[in-house]
Amino acid sequence: MRIGLLAPSIYMSPTHFGDMIFAPRDLAVHLADGLAERGHEVYFFTAPDIQSKATVIAGDGRLLTEEYRIAKLAADGPSQRATWASFYTRKRNYEADLTSKCFAKAQAGELDVIHSFQDDLAHFFEDTTHVPVVYTLHDPLPATPKDLSHWLFSKFKNHRYVSISNSFRKNDTVGLRFIETIYHGILPSQFPFNSTPKDSFLFMGRMVPEKGLDDAMEAAIQADVPLLVGAPIPEKGKESAYFLSRVQPHLADSHIHEVGVVNTRARMELYANARALLFPIRWEEPFGIVMIEAMACGTPVIAYNRGSVSEVVRDGVTGFVINPQEGVAGLVNAIQRIGEIDRMACRKHVEDNFSVEKMVQEHEKMYQKIFDSKSA
């Protein structure tokens, strides 16, 4: 099958944004490579410096490297607002350039299906071709009609959508046409399994209220266990109200150990050596890839039952799924029971359900279904 995989964000570039957390990057590359390995003719519309087994088609590289300015905004001086507006416009132009190349290839009869893996501009091009298009949604659905994405989804609600968890669909106020749920996948071989972890627990994520770092720290202190915090500590003068009121007071406690932002290898070592990953989220997270990364190393997950948690973690088998109303007390109880979890069961759970191989196979079946019945 001839597949156009569209991931046109400039954030896909490892050269320019390699230090930025951008989950779709690795996922899209794994998908492109896996499909190519299975014999498909894959055209990967993405950043020029992506290394892939698929055929990479890039946009205009000048939009990645040149500091273009918008004349009207430049007259306002180097304000943060003007700088961001110029950058955002450059970003959108790169995405539009690549999206148009993808649909031009479809119009030329060179594609059988287009998968917009991380792109919303494709909606405006879909009617220019008879080639079927499917869209994977990564970000939470709009909560109110005032959200701009609510307008976009309402306009294109009959397009084909893929959710990354079943829970993702619960907040669908538009009535989107979901045709499949396909979970994210990782390469388990890249994650070292460890049956004999150290004594510390781990938090990995952004330092925002939704991730619940303050609850993780409070639980570790009450349970009398060490907690490693893999999150960037803000610079002096740039602290958020959340950091100052809920996080900073705990940082001086002897149970809390900062590790900051870590590279891929260090992150894997942290996962492998942790007794458990604490994931006390306060929002409906669509997936949460850190959970499967931790379990691949044999590390169970202790998480509040929000978003996709109950789909990813098997309660009592690969970790503990806590009722959010139990709060810190529920986390503490789970920490004290963590010895009940078989770390090999965690690893096998990922191998069976969240591998790149399974993710690729599920996409392959979906493409074939769409291609066989273009009115699907």
C-alpha positions as YAML, in Angstrom:
chain: A
units: angstrom
residues:
- id: 1
  name: MET
  ca: [0.00, 0.00, 0.00]
- id: 2
  name: ARG
  ca: [1.17, 3.55, -0.75]
- id: 3
  name: ILE
  ca: [0.84, 5.51, 2.49]
- id: 4
  name: GLY
  ca: [1.32, 9.23, 2.99]
- id: 5
  name: LEU
  ca: [2.24, 9.79, 6.65]
- id: 6
  name: LEU
  ca: [1.84, 13.45, 7.49]
- id: 7
  name: ALA
  ca: [3.74, 14.80, 10.52]
- id: 8
  name: PRO
  ca: [4.73, 18.28, 9.34]
- id: 9
  name: SER
  ca: [5.38, 20.12, 12.61]
- id: 10
  name: ILE
  ca: [8.77, 21.82, 12.81]
- id: 11
  name: TYR
  ca: [8.97, 20.26, 16.29]
- id: 12
  name: MET
  ca: [9.68, 16.97, 14.52]
- id: 13
  name: SER
  ca: [13.20, 18.26, 13.80]
- id: 14
  name: PRO
  ca: [15.73, 16.59, 16.15]
- id: 15
  name: THR
  ca: [18.37, 19.14, 15.17]
- id: 16
  name: HIS
  ca: [16.38, 22.19, 16.17]
- id: 17
  name: PHE
  ca: [14.02, 20.80, 18.82]
- id: 18
  name: GLY
  ca: [15.72, 17.62, 20.04]
- id: 19
  name: ASP
  ca: [15.69, 18.78, 23.66]
- id: 20
  name: MET
  ca: [11.98, 19.49, 23.57]
- id: 21
  name: ILE
  ca: [9.46, 16.92, 24.83]
- id: 22
  name: PHE
  ca: [7.36, 16.18, 21.74]
- id: 23
  name: ALA
  ca: [5.76, 12.75, 22.00]
- id: 24
  name: PRO
  ca: [4.53, 12.48, 18.37]
- id: 25
  name: ARG
  ca: [8.13, 12.57, 17.09]
- id: 26
  name: ASP
  ca: [9.25, 9.09, 18.14]
- id: 27
  name: LEU
  ca: [5.80, 7.63, 17.59]
- id: 28
  name: ALA
  ca: [5.62, 8.86, 14.00]
- id: 29
  name: VAL
  ca: [9.14, 7.65, 13.21]
- id: 30
  name: HIS
  ca: [8.43, 4.21, 14.68]
- id: 31
  name: LEU
  ca: [5.21, 4.00, 12.68]
- id: 32
  name: ALA
  ca: [6.88, 5.04, 9.42]
- id: 33
  name: ASP
  ca: [9.76, 2.61, 9.92]
- id: 34
  name: GLY
  ca: [7.47, -0.26, 10.94]
- id: 35
  name: LEU
  ca: [5.21, 0.18, 7.92]
- id: 36
  name: ALA
  ca: [8.20, 0.36, 5.57]
- id: 37
  name: GLU
  ca: [9.65, -2.82, 7.11]
- id: 38
  name: ARG
  ca: [6.34, -4.57, 6.41]
- id: 39
  name: GLY
  ca: [6.70, -3.80, 2.72]
- id: 40
  name: HIS
  ca: [4.54, -0.70, 2.35]
- id: 41
  name: GLU
  ca: [5.57, 2.27, 0.20]
- id: 42
  name: VAL
  ca: [5.65, 4.97, 2.87]
- id: 43
  name: TYR
  ca: [6.10, 8.67, 2.14]
- id: 44
  name: PHE
  ca: [6.91, 10.48, 5.36]
- id: 45
  name: PHE
  ca: [6.08, 14.20, 5.15]
- id: 46
  name: THR
  ca: [8.09, 15.66, 8.00]
- id: 47
  name: ALA
  ca: [11.28, 17.50, 9.03]
- id: 48
  name: PRO
  ca: [14.28, 17.11, 6.67]
- id: 49
  name: ASP
  ca: [16.64, 15.78, 9.34]
- id: 50
  name: ILE
  ca: [14.45, 12.83, 10.35]
- id: 51
  name: GLN
  ca: [16.20, 9.50, 9.80]
- id: 52
  name: SER
  ca: [13.69, 6.92, 8.58]
- id: 53
  name: LYS
  ca: [13.34, 3.76, 6.54]
- id: 54
  name: ALA
  ca: [10.46, 5.48, 4.78]
- id: 55
  name: THR
  ca: [10.92, 8.04, 2.00]
- id: 56
  name: VAL
  ca: [11.23, 11.40, 3.76]
- id: 57
  name: ILE
  ca: [9.67, 14.38, 2.00]
- id: 58
  name: ALA
  ca: [10.52, 17.68, 3.69]
- id: 59
  name: GLY
  ca: [9.11, 21.18, 3.53]
- id: 60
  name: ASP
  ca: [11.08, 24.33, 2.76]
- id: 61
  name: GLY
  ca: [14.10, 24.13, 5.09]
- id: 62
  name: ARG
  ca: [14.47, 27.91, 5.16]
- id: 63
  name: LEU
  ca: [11.43, 28.03, 7.43]
- id: 64
  name: LEU
  ca: [13.40, 25.96, 9.95]
- id: 65
  name: THR
  ca: [16.64, 27.92, 9.83]
- id: 66
  name: GLU
  ca: [15.85, 31.50, 8.84]
- id: 67
  name: GLU
  ca: [14.59, 34.04, 11.37]
- id: 68
  name: TYR
  ca: [11.90, 35.48, 9.17]
- id: 69
  name: ARG
  ca: [10.03, 38.48, 10.50]
- id: 70
  name: ILE
  ca: [6.56, 39.84, 9.86]
- id: 71
  name: ALA
  ca: [6.96, 43.43, 8.71]
- id: 72
  name: LYS
  ca: [3.91, 44.75, 10.55]
- id: 73
  name: LEU
  ca: [5.04, 43.12, 13.79]
- id: 74
  name: ALA
  ca: [8.70, 44.06, 13.35]
- id: 75
  name: ALA
  ca: [7.65, 47.70, 13.52]
- id: 76
  name: ASP
  ca: [6.49, 47.04, 17.08]
- id: 77
  name: GLY
  ca: [10.03, 46.13, 18.15]
- id: 78
  name: PRO
  ca: [11.41, 42.85, 19.61]
- id: 79
  name: SER
  ca: [8.51, 42.24, 21.97]
- id: 80
  name: GLN
  ca: [7.76, 38.72, 23.13]
- id: 81
  name: ARG
  ca: [4.39, 38.92, 21.43]
- id: 82
  name: ALA
  ca: [5.90, 39.94, 18.08]
- id: 83
  name: THR
  ca: [8.62, 37.28, 18.30]
- id: 84
  name: TRP
  ca: [6.12, 34.54, 19.08]
- id: 85
  name: ALA
  ca: [3.74, 35.62, 16.34]
- id: 86
  name: SER
  ca: [6.57, 35.52, 13.79]
- id: 87
  name: PHE
  ca: [7.66, 32.08, 14.96]
- id: 88
  name: TYR
  ca: [4.11, 30.73, 14.93]
- id: 89
  name: THR
  ca: [3.52, 32.03, 11.42]
- id: 90
  name: ARG
  ca: [6.76, 30.43, 10.24]
- id: 91
  name: LYS
  ca: [5.68, 27.17, 11.87]
- id: 92
  name: ARG
  ca: [2.27, 27.21, 10.18]
- id: 93
  name: ASN
  ca: [3.81, 28.04, 6.80]
- id: 94
  name: TYR
  ca: [6.12, 25.03, 7.08]
- id: 95
  name: GLU
  ca: [3.17, 22.80, 7.94]
- id: 96
  name: ALA
  ca: [1.07, 24.21, 5.09]
- id: 97
  name: ASP
  ca: [3.93, 23.73, 2.62]
- id: 98
  name: LEU
  ca: [4.33, 20.07, 3.56]
- id: 99
  name: THR
  ca: [0.60, 19.38, 3.72]
- id: 100
  name: SER
  ca: [0.14, 20.77, 0.21]
- id: 101
  name: LYS
  ca: [2.96, 18.51, -1.05]
- id: 102
  name: CYS
  ca: [1.25, 15.49, 0.46]
- id: 103
  name: PHE
  ca: [-2.09, 16.23, -1.19]
- id: 104
  name: ALA
  ca: [-0.43, 17.08, -4.50]
- id: 105
  name: LYS
  ca: [1.04, 13.58, -4.45]
- id: 106
  name: ALA
  ca: [-2.41, 12.18, -3.72]
- id: 107
  name: GLN
  ca: [-3.93, 14.18, -6.58]
- id: 108
  name: ALA
  ca: [-1.28, 12.70, -8.88]
- id: 109
  name: GLY
  ca: [-2.57, 9.23, -8.02]
- id: 110
  name: GLU
  ca: [0.57, 8.26, -6.08]
- id: 111
  name: LEU
  ca: [-1.02, 7.54, -2.69]
- id: 112
  name: ASP
  ca: [-3.65, 5.04, -1.51]
- id: 113
  name: VAL
  ca: [-4.27, 6.59, 1.91]
- id: 114
  name: ILE
  ca: [-3.18, 9.68, 3.85]
- id: 115
  name: HIS
  ca: [-2.64, 9.52, 7.58]
- id: 116
  name: SER
  ca: [-2.50, 12.91, 9.24]
- id: 117
  name: PHE
  ca: [-0.64, 11.81, 12.36]
- id: 118
  name: GLN
  ca: [-0.06, 15.26, 13.76]
- id: 119
  name: ASP
  ca: [-1.57, 18.00, 11.63]
- id: 120
  name: ASP
  ca: [-4.86, 19.88, 11.43]
- id: 121
  name: LEU
  ca: [-4.32, 21.74, 8.16]
- id: 122
  name: ALA
  ca: [-5.03, 18.54, 6.24]
- id: 123
  name: HIS
  ca: [-8.74, 19.00, 6.98]
- id: 124
  name: PHE
  ca: [-8.82, 21.94, 4.57]
- id: 125
  name: PHE
  ca: [-7.22, 19.86, 1.78]
- id: 126
  name: GLU
  ca: [-9.20, 16.63, 2.11]
- id: 127
  name: ASP
  ca: [-11.86, 17.55, -0.43]
- id: 128
  name: THR
  ca: [-9.18, 18.11, -3.10]
- id: 129
  name: THR
  ca: [-8.63, 14.37, -3.50]
- id: 130
  name: HIS
  ca: [-10.55, 11.10, -3.51]
- id: 131
  name: VAL
  ca: [-7.77, 9.46, -1.50]
- id: 132
  name: PRO
  ca: [-9.11, 8.57, 1.98]
- id: 133
  name: VAL
  ca: [-7.67, 10.52, 4.89]
- id: 134
  name: VAL
  ca: [-7.55, 9.58, 8.59]
- id: 135
  name: TYR
  ca: [-6.55, 11.78, 11.54]
- id: 136
  name: THR
  ca: [-4.92, 10.74, 14.81]
- id: 137
  name: LEU
  ca: [-5.78, 13.08, 17.68]
- id: 138
  name: HIS
  ca: [-3.17, 13.54, 20.41]
- id: 139
  name: ASP
  ca: [-4.35, 16.62, 22.28]
- id: 140
  name: PRO
  ca: [-7.40, 16.75, 24.56]
- id: 141
  name: LEU
  ca: [-10.70, 17.54, 22.87]
- id: 142
  name: PRO
  ca: [-12.05, 21.08, 23.31]
- id: 143
  name: ALA
  ca: [-13.93, 21.62, 26.55]
- id: 144
  name: THR
  ca: [-16.09, 24.53, 25.39]
- id: 145
  name: PRO
  ca: [-17.44, 25.93, 22.10]
- id: 146
  name: LYS
  ca: [-15.20, 28.98, 22.69]
- id: 147
  name: ASP
  ca: [-12.13, 26.82, 22.02]
- id: 148
  name: LEU
  ca: [-10.95, 27.36, 18.44]
- id: 149
  name: SER
  ca: [-10.43, 23.63, 17.94]
- id: 150
  name: HIS
  ca: [-14.15, 23.18, 18.72]
- id: 151
  name: TRP
  ca: [-14.91, 25.25, 15.62]
- id: 152
  name: LEU
  ca: [-12.51, 23.16, 13.54]
- id: 153
  name: PHE
  ca: [-13.86, 19.81, 14.75]
- id: 154
  name: SER
  ca: [-17.45, 20.97, 14.27]
- id: 155
  name: LYS
  ca: [-16.66, 21.94, 10.69]
- id: 156
  name: PHE
  ca: [-14.98, 18.60, 9.97]
- id: 157
  name: LYS
  ca: [-16.73, 16.24, 12.38]
- id: 158
  name: ASN
  ca: [-17.46, 13.70, 9.62]
- id: 159
  name: HIS
  ca: [-13.80, 13.16, 8.80]
- id: 160
  name: ARG
  ca: [-12.22, 9.90, 10.02]
- id: 161
  name: TYR
  ca: [-10.59, 10.08, 13.47]
- id: 162
  name: VAL
  ca: [-8.40, 7.77, 15.53]
- id: 163
  name: SER
  ca: [-8.27, 8.11, 19.32]
- id: 164
  name: ILE
  ca: [-5.21, 7.11, 21.37]
- id: 165
  name: SER
  ca: [-7.39, 5.71, 24.18]
- id: 166
  name: ASN
  ca: [-11.06, 4.96, 24.68]
- id: 167
  name: SER
  ca: [-11.26, 7.44, 27.54]
- id: 168
  name: PHE
  ca: [-10.12, 10.13, 25.12]
- id: 169
  name: ARG
  ca: [-13.57, 10.06, 23.53]
- id: 170
  name: LYS
  ca: [-15.51, 10.72, 26.73]
- id: 171
  name: ASN
  ca: [-15.20, 14.50, 26.40]
- id: 172
  name: ASP
  ca: [-16.29, 14.56, 22.76]
- id: 173
  name: THR
  ca: [-18.92, 17.31, 22.72]
- id: 174
  name: VAL
  ca: [-18.88, 17.58, 18.92]
- id: 175
  name: GLY
  ca: [-19.79, 14.02, 17.89]
- id: 176
  name: LEU
  ca: [-16.67, 13.14, 15.93]
- id: 177
  name: ARG
  ca: [-16.51, 10.16, 13.62]
- id: 178
  name: PHE
  ca: [-14.08, 7.91, 15.47]
- id: 179
  name: ILE
  ca: [-13.25, 4.78, 13.51]
- id: 180
  name: GLU
  ca: [-10.57, 3.23, 15.73]
- id: 181
  name: THR
  ca: [-8.63, 3.41, 18.98]
- id: 182
  name: ILE
  ca: [-4.94, 2.61, 18.59]
- id: 183
  name: TYR
  ca: [-2.63, 2.75, 21.58]
- id: 184
  name: HIS
  ca: [0.88, 4.15, 21.44]
- id: 185
  name: GLY
  ca: [3.78, 1.73, 21.16]
- id: 186
  name: ILE
  ca: [7.44, 1.69, 22.17]
- id: 187
  name: LEU
  ca: [10.35, -0.63, 21.43]
- id: 188
  name: PRO
  ca: [10.64, -2.75, 24.60]
- id: 189
  name: SER
  ca: [14.17, -3.78, 23.56]
- id: 190
  name: GLN
  ca: [15.28, -0.19, 24.14]
- id: 191
  name: PHE
  ca: [14.16, -0.28, 27.77]
- id: 192
  name: PRO
  ca: [16.35, -2.24, 30.21]
- id: 193
  name: PHE
  ca: [14.42, -4.63, 32.44]
- id: 194
  name: ASN
  ca: [15.49, -4.62, 36.09]
- id: 195
  name: SER
  ca: [14.15, -7.13, 38.61]
- id: 196
  name: THR
  ca: [16.11, -5.63, 41.53]
- id: 197
  name: PRO
  ca: [15.40, -1.90, 41.71]
- id: 198
  name: LYS
  ca: [16.74, 0.53, 44.26]
- id: 199
  name: ASP
  ca: [14.67, 1.94, 47.12]
- id: 200
  name: SER
  ca: [13.62, 5.17, 45.45]
- id: 201
  name: PHE
  ca: [10.33, 6.00, 43.73]
- id: 202
  name: LEU
  ca: [10.12, 8.24, 40.69]
- id: 203
  name: PHE
  ca: [8.11, 11.16, 39.35]
- id: 204
  name: MET
  ca: [8.64, 12.05, 35.69]
- id: 205
  name: GLY
  ca: [6.79, 14.91, 34.03]
- id: 206
  name: ARG
  ca: [6.21, 18.61, 33.70]
- id: 207
  name: MET
  ca: [5.96, 20.80, 36.77]
- id: 208
  name: VAL
  ca: [2.34, 21.84, 36.33]
- id: 209
  name: PRO
  ca: [-0.69, 21.28, 38.59]
- id: 210
  name: GLU
  ca: [-2.18, 18.70, 36.19]
- id: 211
  name: LYS
  ca: [0.75, 16.30, 36.74]
- id: 212
  name: GLY
  ca: [0.33, 16.26, 40.52]
- id: 213
  name: LEU
  ca: [3.96, 16.48, 41.63]
- id: 214
  name: ASP
  ca: [2.92, 17.99, 44.95]
- id: 215
  name: ASP
  ca: [0.81, 14.91, 45.77]
- id: 216
  name: ALA
  ca: [3.69, 12.62, 44.76]
- id: 217
  name: MET
  ca: [6.08, 14.46, 47.10]
- id: 218
  name: GLU
  ca: [3.63, 14.49, 49.99]
- id: 219
  name: ALA
  ca: [3.00, 10.77, 49.56]
- id: 220
  name: ALA
  ca: [6.72, 9.96, 49.54]
- id: 221
  name: ILE
  ca: [7.26, 11.99, 52.70]
- id: 222
  name: GLN
  ca: [4.36, 10.34, 54.52]
- id: 223
  name: ALA
  ca: [5.42, 6.85, 53.35]
- id: 224
  name: ASP
  ca: [9.03, 7.59, 54.38]
- id: 225
  name: VAL
  ca: [10.50, 6.69, 50.97]
- id: 226
  name: PRO
  ca: [12.88, 8.61, 48.70]
- id: 227
  name: LEU
  ca: [11.40, 10.25, 45.60]
- id: 228
  name: LEU
  ca: [13.43, 11.25, 42.54]
- id: 229
  name: VAL
  ca: [11.89, 14.18, 40.70]
- id: 230
  name: GLY
  ca: [12.54, 14.20, 36.95]
- id: 231
  name: ALA
  ca: [11.18, 17.64, 36.18]
- id: 232
  name: PRO
  ca: [12.78, 20.98, 35.26]
- id: 233
  name: ILE
  ca: [13.22, 23.33, 38.23]
- id: 234
  name: PRO
  ca: [12.28, 26.86, 37.11]
- id: 235
  name: GLU
  ca: [14.85, 29.63, 37.16]
- id: 236
  name: LYS
  ca: [14.77, 32.26, 39.87]
- id: 237
  name: GLY
  ca: [12.15, 34.84, 39.02]
- id: 238
  name: LYS
  ca: [10.37, 32.55, 36.55]
- id: 239
  name: GLU
  ca: [8.59, 30.36, 39.09]
- id: 240
  name: SER
  ca: [4.89, 29.70, 38.67]
- id: 241
  name: ALA
  ca: [2.41, 30.21, 41.49]
- id: 242
  name: TYR
  ca: [1.98, 26.43, 41.61]
- id: 243
  name: PHE
  ca: [5.71, 25.88, 42.06]
- id: 244
  name: LEU
  ca: [6.04, 28.49, 44.80]
- id: 245
  name: SER
  ca: [3.02, 27.37, 46.81]
- id: 246
  name: ARG
  ca: [2.84, 23.58, 46.26]
- id: 247
  name: VAL
  ca: [6.25, 22.32, 45.15]
- id: 248
  name: GLN
  ca: [9.02, 24.48, 46.58]
- id: 249
  name: PRO
  ca: [8.05, 23.91, 50.24]
- id: 250
  name: HIS
  ca: [8.79, 20.17, 49.80]
- id: 251
  name: LEU
  ca: [12.09, 20.44, 47.93]
- id: 252
  name: ALA
  ca: [14.12, 20.90, 51.12]
- id: 253
  name: ASP
  ca: [12.76, 17.67, 52.61]
- id: 254
  name: SER
  ca: [15.33, 14.88, 52.82]
- id: 255
  name: HIS
  ca: [12.99, 12.46, 51.00]
- id: 256
  name: ILE
  ca: [12.93, 14.58, 47.83]
- id: 257
  name: HIS
  ca: [15.81, 14.46, 45.34]
- id: 258
  name: GLU
  ca: [15.87, 16.60, 42.19]
- id: 259
  name: VAL
  ca: [17.26, 15.10, 39.00]
- id: 260
  name: GLY
  ca: [15.90, 17.77, 36.63]
- id: 261
  name: VAL
  ca: [15.58, 17.23, 32.88]
- id: 262
  name: VAL
  ca: [17.29, 14.04, 31.71]
- id: 263
  name: ASN
  ca: [18.27, 12.62, 28.33]
- id: 264
  name: THR
  ca: [16.90, 9.36, 26.96]
- id: 265
  name: ARG
  ca: [19.55, 7.06, 28.45]
- id: 266
  name: ALA
  ca: [19.33, 8.64, 31.91]
- id: 267
  name: ARG
  ca: [15.54, 8.47, 31.79]
- id: 268
  name: MET
  ca: [15.65, 4.74, 31.12]
- id: 269
  name: GLU
  ca: [18.05, 4.19, 34.01]
- id: 270
  name: LEU
  ca: [15.74, 6.13, 36.30]
- id: 271
  name: TYR
  ca: [12.78, 4.01, 35.24]
- id: 272
  name: ALA
  ca: [14.68, 0.74, 35.65]
- id: 273
  name: ASN
  ca: [16.02, 1.57, 39.11]
- id: 274
  name: ALA
  ca: [12.77, 2.92, 40.56]
- id: 275
  name: ARG
  ca: [10.50, 0.81, 42.72]
- id: 276
  name: ALA
  ca: [7.51, 2.50, 41.10]
- id: 277
  name: LEU
  ca: [6.52, 5.49, 39.00]
- id: 278
  name: LEU
  ca: [4.13, 7.90, 40.74]
- id: 279
  name: PHE
  ca: [1.62, 9.34, 38.29]
- id: 280
  name: PRO
  ca: [-0.99, 11.28, 40.35]
- id: 281
  name: ILE
  ca: [-2.50, 13.23, 37.47]
- id: 282
  name: ARG
  ca: [-5.32, 15.71, 37.99]
- id: 283
  name: TRP
  ca: [-6.57, 15.83, 34.42]
- id: 284
  name: GLU
  ca: [-7.98, 13.46, 31.81]
- id: 285
  name: GLU
  ca: [-4.65, 12.63, 30.16]
- id: 286
  name: PRO
  ca: [-5.26, 11.05, 26.72]
- id: 287
  name: PHE
  ca: [-2.51, 8.44, 27.12]
- id: 288
  name: GLY
  ca: [0.58, 9.06, 29.26]
- id: 289
  name: ILE
  ca: [3.50, 7.37, 27.51]
- id: 290
  name: VAL
  ca: [5.70, 7.52, 30.64]
- id: 291
  name: MET
  ca: [3.52, 4.74, 32.09]
- id: 292
  name: ILE
  ca: [4.42, 2.23, 29.39]
- id: 293
  name: GLU
  ca: [8.06, 3.32, 29.40]
- id: 294
  name: ALA
  ca: [8.27, 2.61, 33.12]
- id: 295
  name: MET
  ca: [6.46, -0.73, 32.90]
- id: 296
  name: ALA
  ca: [8.75, -1.82, 30.05]
- id: 297
  name: CYS
  ca: [11.61, -1.60, 32.56]
- id: 298
  name: GLY
  ca: [9.60, -3.70, 35.01]
- id: 299
  name: THR
  ca: [8.62, -0.68, 37.06]
- id: 300
  name: PRO
  ca: [4.99, -0.62, 38.24]
- id: 301
  name: VAL
  ca: [2.86, 2.50, 38.09]
- id: 302
  name: ILE
  ca: [0.88, 4.09, 40.91]
- id: 303
  name: ALA
  ca: [-1.63, 6.49, 39.39]
- id: 304
  name: TYR
  ca: [-4.89, 8.26, 39.97]
- id: 305
  name: ASN
  ca: [-7.73, 6.82, 37.90]
- id: 306
  name: ARG
  ca: [-7.97, 9.68, 35.42]
- id: 307
  name: GLY
  ca: [-7.91, 9.66, 31.63]
- id: 308
  name: SER
  ca: [-6.42, 6.50, 30.11]
- id: 309
  name: VAL
  ca: [-4.83, 5.18, 33.33]
- id: 310
  name: SER
  ca: [-7.22, 2.23, 33.78]
- id: 311
  name: GLU
  ca: [-6.64, 1.23, 30.12]
- id: 312
  name: VAL
  ca: [-2.86, 1.27, 30.46]
- id: 313
  name: VAL
  ca: [-2.28, -0.02, 34.00]
- id: 314
  name: ARG
  ca: [-3.74, -3.32, 35.23]
- id: 315
  name: ASP
  ca: [-4.74, -2.62, 38.82]
- id: 316
  name: GLY
  ca: [-3.01, -5.00, 41.21]
- id: 317
  name: VAL
  ca: [-0.97, -6.57, 38.39]
- id: 318
  name: THR
  ca: [1.21, -3.86, 36.85]
- id: 319
  name: GLY
  ca: [0.64, -1.24, 39.51]
- id: 320
  name: PHE
  ca: [-2.19, 0.36, 41.44]
- id: 321
  name: VAL
  ca: [-5.02, 2.50, 40.07]
- id: 322
  name: ILE
  ca: [-6.13, 4.85, 42.84]
- id: 323
  name: ASN
  ca: [-9.48, 6.58, 43.20]
- id: 324
  name: PRO
  ca: [-8.58, 10.30, 43.02]
- id: 325
  name: GLN
  ca: [-10.86, 10.94, 46.01]
- id: 326
  name: GLU
  ca: [-8.47, 8.87, 48.14]
- id: 327
  name: GLY
  ca: [-5.74, 11.38, 47.34]
- id: 328
  name: VAL
  ca: [-2.38, 11.16, 49.05]
- id: 329
  name: ALA
  ca: [-3.64, 8.50, 51.47]
- id: 330
  name: GLY
  ca: [-4.37, 6.22, 48.51]
- id: 331
  name: LEU
  ca: [-0.89, 6.82, 47.10]
- id: 332
  name: VAL
  ca: [0.72, 6.03, 50.44]
- id: 333
  name: ASN
  ca: [-1.19, 2.77, 50.75]
- id: 334
  name: ALA
  ca: [-0.11, 1.75, 47.24]
- id: 335
  name: ILE
  ca: [3.53, 2.62, 47.99]
- id: 336
  name: GLN
  ca: [3.41, 0.35, 51.03]
- id: 337
  name: ARG
  ca: [1.99, -2.50, 48.91]
- id: 338
  name: ILE
  ca: [4.33, -2.15, 45.94]
- id: 339
  name: GLY
  ca: [6.13, -5.37, 46.84]
- id: 340
  name: GLU
  ca: [3.03, -7.28, 45.71]
- id: 341
  name: ILE
  ca: [3.67, -6.40, 42.06]
- id: 342
  name: ASP
  ca: [5.64, -8.80, 39.83]
- id: 343
  name: ARG
  ca: [8.00, -6.66, 37.76]
- id: 344
  name: MET
  ca: [8.15, -9.25, 34.98]
- id: 345
  name: ALA
  ca: [4.36, -8.95, 34.64]
- id: 346
  name: CYS
  ca: [4.84, -5.24, 33.99]
- id: 347
  name: ARG
  ca: [7.31, -5.94, 31.22]
- id: 348
  name: LYS
  ca: [5.12, -8.59, 29.59]
- id: 349
  name: HIS
  ca: [2.09, -6.29, 29.73]
- id: 350
  name: VAL
  ca: [3.94, -3.75, 27.58]
- id: 351
  name: GLU
  ca: [5.29, -6.38, 25.19]
- id: 352
  name: ASP
  ca: [1.78, -7.76, 24.65]
- id: 353
  name: ASN
  ca: [-0.16, -4.51, 24.40]
- id: 354
  name: PHE
  ca: [2.03, -1.46, 23.84]
- id: 355
  name: SER
  ca: [4.84, -2.46, 21.48]
- id: 356
  name: VAL
  ca: [5.69, -0.69, 18.23]
- id: 357
  name: GLU
  ca: [5.00, -3.97, 16.45]
- id: 358
  name: LYS
  ca: [1.41, -4.06, 17.73]
- id: 359
  name: MET
  ca: [0.92, -0.35, 17.01]
- id: 360
  name: VAL
  ca: [2.10, -0.80, 13.42]
- id: 361
  name: GLN
  ca: [-0.09, -3.86, 12.86]
- id: 362
  name: GLU
  ca: [-3.16, -2.02, 14.15]
- id: 363
  name: HIS
  ca: [-2.50, 0.88, 11.79]
- id: 364
  name: GLU
  ca: [-1.94, -1.50, 8.89]
- id: 365
  name: LYS
  ca: [-5.32, -3.14, 9.50]
- id: 366
  name: MET
  ca: [-7.01, 0.25, 9.72]
- id: 367
  name: TYR
  ca: [-5.49, 1.48, 6.45]
- id: 368
  name: GLN
  ca: [-6.57, -1.68, 4.66]
- id: 369
  name: LYS
  ca: [-10.11, -1.37, 6.01]
- id: 370
  name: ILE
  ca: [-10.34, 2.23, 4.83]
- id: 371
  name: PHE
  ca: [-8.85, 1.44, 1.45]
- id: 372
  name: ASP
  ca: [-11.16, -1.52, 0.90]
- id: 373
  name: SER
  ca: [-14.22, 0.58, 1.70]
- id: 374
  name: LYS
  ca: [-13.56, 4.24, 1.01]
- id: 375
  name: SER
  ca: [-16.96, 5.13, 2.40]
- id: 376
  name: ALA
  ca: [-16.02, 3.62, 5.79]
...
